[in-house]
Short mmCIF file of C-alpha atoms and ligand atoms in Angstrom, two decimals:
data_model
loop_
_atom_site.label_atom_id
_atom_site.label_comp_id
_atom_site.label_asym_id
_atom_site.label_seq_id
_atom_site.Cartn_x
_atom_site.Cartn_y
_atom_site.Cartn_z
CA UNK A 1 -25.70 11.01 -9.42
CA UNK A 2 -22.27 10.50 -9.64
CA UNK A 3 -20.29 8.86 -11.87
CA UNK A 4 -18.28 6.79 -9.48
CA UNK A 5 -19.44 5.08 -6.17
CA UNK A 6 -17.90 5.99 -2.99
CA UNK A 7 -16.44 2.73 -2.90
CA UNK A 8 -14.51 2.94 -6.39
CA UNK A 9 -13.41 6.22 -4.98
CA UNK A 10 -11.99 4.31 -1.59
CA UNK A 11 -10.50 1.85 -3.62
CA UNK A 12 -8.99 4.02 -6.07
CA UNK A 13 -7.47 6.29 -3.19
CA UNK A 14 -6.33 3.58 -0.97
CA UNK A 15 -6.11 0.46 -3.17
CA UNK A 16 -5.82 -2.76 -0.52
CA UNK A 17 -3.00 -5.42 -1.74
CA UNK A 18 -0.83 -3.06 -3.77
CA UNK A 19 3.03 -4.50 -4.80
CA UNK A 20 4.52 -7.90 -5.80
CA UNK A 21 5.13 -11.26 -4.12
CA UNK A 22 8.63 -11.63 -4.99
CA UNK A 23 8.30 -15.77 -4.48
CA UNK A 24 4.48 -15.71 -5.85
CA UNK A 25 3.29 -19.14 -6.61
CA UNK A 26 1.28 -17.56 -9.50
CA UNK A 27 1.67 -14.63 -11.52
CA UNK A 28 -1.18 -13.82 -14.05
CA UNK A 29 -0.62 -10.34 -16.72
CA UNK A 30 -3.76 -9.22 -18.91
CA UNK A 31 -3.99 -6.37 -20.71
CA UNK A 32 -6.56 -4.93 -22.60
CA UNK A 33 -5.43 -4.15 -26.62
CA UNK A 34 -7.91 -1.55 -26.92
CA UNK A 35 -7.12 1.00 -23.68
CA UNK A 36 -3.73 -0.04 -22.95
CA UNK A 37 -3.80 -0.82 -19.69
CA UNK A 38 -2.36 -3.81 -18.03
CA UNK A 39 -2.88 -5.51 -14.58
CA UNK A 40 -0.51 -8.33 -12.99
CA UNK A 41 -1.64 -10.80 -9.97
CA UNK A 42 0.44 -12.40 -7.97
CA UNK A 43 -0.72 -15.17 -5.94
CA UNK A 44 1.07 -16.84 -2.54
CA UNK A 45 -0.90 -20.37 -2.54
CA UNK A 46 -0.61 -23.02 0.65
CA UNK A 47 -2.66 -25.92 0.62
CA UNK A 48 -5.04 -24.59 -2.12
CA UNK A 49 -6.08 -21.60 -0.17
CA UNK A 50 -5.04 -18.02 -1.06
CA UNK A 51 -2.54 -17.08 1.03
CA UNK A 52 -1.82 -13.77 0.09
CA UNK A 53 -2.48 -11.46 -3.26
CA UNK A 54 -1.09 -8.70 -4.47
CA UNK A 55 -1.39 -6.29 -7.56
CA UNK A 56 0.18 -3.84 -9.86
CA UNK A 57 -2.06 -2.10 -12.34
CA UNK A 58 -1.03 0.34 -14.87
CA UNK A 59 -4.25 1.46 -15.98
CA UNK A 60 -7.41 3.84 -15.39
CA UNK A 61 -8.85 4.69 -11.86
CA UNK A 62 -11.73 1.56 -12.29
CA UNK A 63 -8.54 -0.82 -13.06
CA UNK A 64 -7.31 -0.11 -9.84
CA UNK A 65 -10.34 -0.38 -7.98
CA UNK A 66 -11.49 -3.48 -10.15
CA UNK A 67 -8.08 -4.98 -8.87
CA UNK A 68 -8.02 -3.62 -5.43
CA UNK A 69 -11.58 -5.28 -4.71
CA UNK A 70 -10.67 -8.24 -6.62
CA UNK A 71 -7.82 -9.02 -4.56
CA UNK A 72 -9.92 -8.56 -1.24
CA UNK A 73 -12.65 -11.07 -2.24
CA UNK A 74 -10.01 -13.54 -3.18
CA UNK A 75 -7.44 -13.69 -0.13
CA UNK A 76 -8.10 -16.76 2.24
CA UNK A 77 -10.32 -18.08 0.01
CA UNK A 78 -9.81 -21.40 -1.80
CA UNK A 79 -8.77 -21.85 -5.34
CA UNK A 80 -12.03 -22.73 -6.92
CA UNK A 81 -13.57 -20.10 -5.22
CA UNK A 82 -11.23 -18.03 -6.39
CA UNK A 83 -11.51 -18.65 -9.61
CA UNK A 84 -15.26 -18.23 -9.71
CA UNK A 85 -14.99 -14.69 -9.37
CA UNK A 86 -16.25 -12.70 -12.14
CA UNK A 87 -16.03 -9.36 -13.27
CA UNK A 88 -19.90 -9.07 -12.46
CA UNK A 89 -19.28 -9.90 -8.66
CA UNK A 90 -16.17 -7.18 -8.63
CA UNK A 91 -18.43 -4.86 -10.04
CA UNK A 92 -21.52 -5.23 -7.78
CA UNK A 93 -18.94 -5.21 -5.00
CA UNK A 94 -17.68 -1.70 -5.73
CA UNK A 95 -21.73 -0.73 -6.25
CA UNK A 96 -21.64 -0.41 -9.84
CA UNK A 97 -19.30 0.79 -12.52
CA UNK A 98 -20.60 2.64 -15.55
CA UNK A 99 -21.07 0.29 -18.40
CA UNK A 100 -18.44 2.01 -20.63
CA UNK A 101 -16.00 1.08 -17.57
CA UNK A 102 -17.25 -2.76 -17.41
CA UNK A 103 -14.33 -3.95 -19.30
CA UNK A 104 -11.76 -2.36 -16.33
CA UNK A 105 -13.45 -5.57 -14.22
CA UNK A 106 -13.11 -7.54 -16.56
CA UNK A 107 -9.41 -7.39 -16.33
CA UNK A 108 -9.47 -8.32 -12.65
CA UNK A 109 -11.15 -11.62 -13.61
CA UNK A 110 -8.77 -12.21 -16.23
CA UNK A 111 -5.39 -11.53 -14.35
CA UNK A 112 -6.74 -13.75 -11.52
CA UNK A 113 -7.31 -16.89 -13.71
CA UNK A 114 -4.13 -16.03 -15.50
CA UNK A 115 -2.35 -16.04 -12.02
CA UNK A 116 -4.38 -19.37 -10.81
CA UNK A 117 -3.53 -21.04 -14.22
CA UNK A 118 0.26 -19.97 -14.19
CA UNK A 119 0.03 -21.96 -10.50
CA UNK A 120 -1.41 -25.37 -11.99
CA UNK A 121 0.84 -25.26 -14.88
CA UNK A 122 3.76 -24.61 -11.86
CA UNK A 123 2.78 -27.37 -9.96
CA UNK A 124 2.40 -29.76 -12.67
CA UNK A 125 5.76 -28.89 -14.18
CA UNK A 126 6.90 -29.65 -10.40
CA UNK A 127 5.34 -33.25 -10.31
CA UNK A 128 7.19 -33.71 -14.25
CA UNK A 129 10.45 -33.24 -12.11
FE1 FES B 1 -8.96 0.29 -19.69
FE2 FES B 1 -10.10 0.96 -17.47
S1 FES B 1 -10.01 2.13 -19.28
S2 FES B 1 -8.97 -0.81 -17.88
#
């Protein structure tokens, strides 16, 4: 069997939502101490919803994917759905990783609750105004 699905392959080779929001209303960085590899979220947010997403990952080929996929179950969704996504669901989405590659997922989840978080804290700085 192979090591990758076709899907991780897909979104490895094309990854969806690549590049920066220059006026994101969220911007979430993780990295992972151990591999090196950092991802950054930026989030466009109207009326709770998620506008738009986008991504830059400096990391393996299972980052990108992770993020790529990530992104794609996120945009036009609302916030708390948004941050319900786990690493599990980004995962199952891209069929499978291998379990050594689990923590590449992981990052996804992280950088988008680091991106939805940096948004609260922006708003509520905003109503402290
Ligand atoms: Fe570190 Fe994939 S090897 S994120």
């Amino acid at each position: 069997m192979a090591l990758y699905s076709e899907k991780v392959m897909d979104h490895f080779r094309n990854p969806r939502n690549v590049g920066v929001i220059e006026d994101a209303d969220g911007i979430g960085q993780v990295g992972n101490a151990k591999c090196g590899d950092i991802m950054k979220m930026y989030l466009k947010i109207e009326n709770d919803i998620v506008e738009d997403v986008k991504f830059e990952t400096f990391g393996c080929g299972s980052a990108i994917a992770s993020s790529s996929m990530a992104t794609e179950m996120i945009k036009g969704k609302p916030l708390s759905e948004a941050m319900q996504l786990t690493n599990k669901a980004v995962a199952e989405a891209l069929d499978g990783l291998p379990d050594y590659k689990m923590h590449c997922s992981v990052l996804a989840e992280e950088a988008i609750r680091s991106a939805i978080d940096d948004y609260y804290k922006k708003q509520e700085a905003k109503k402290d105004e």
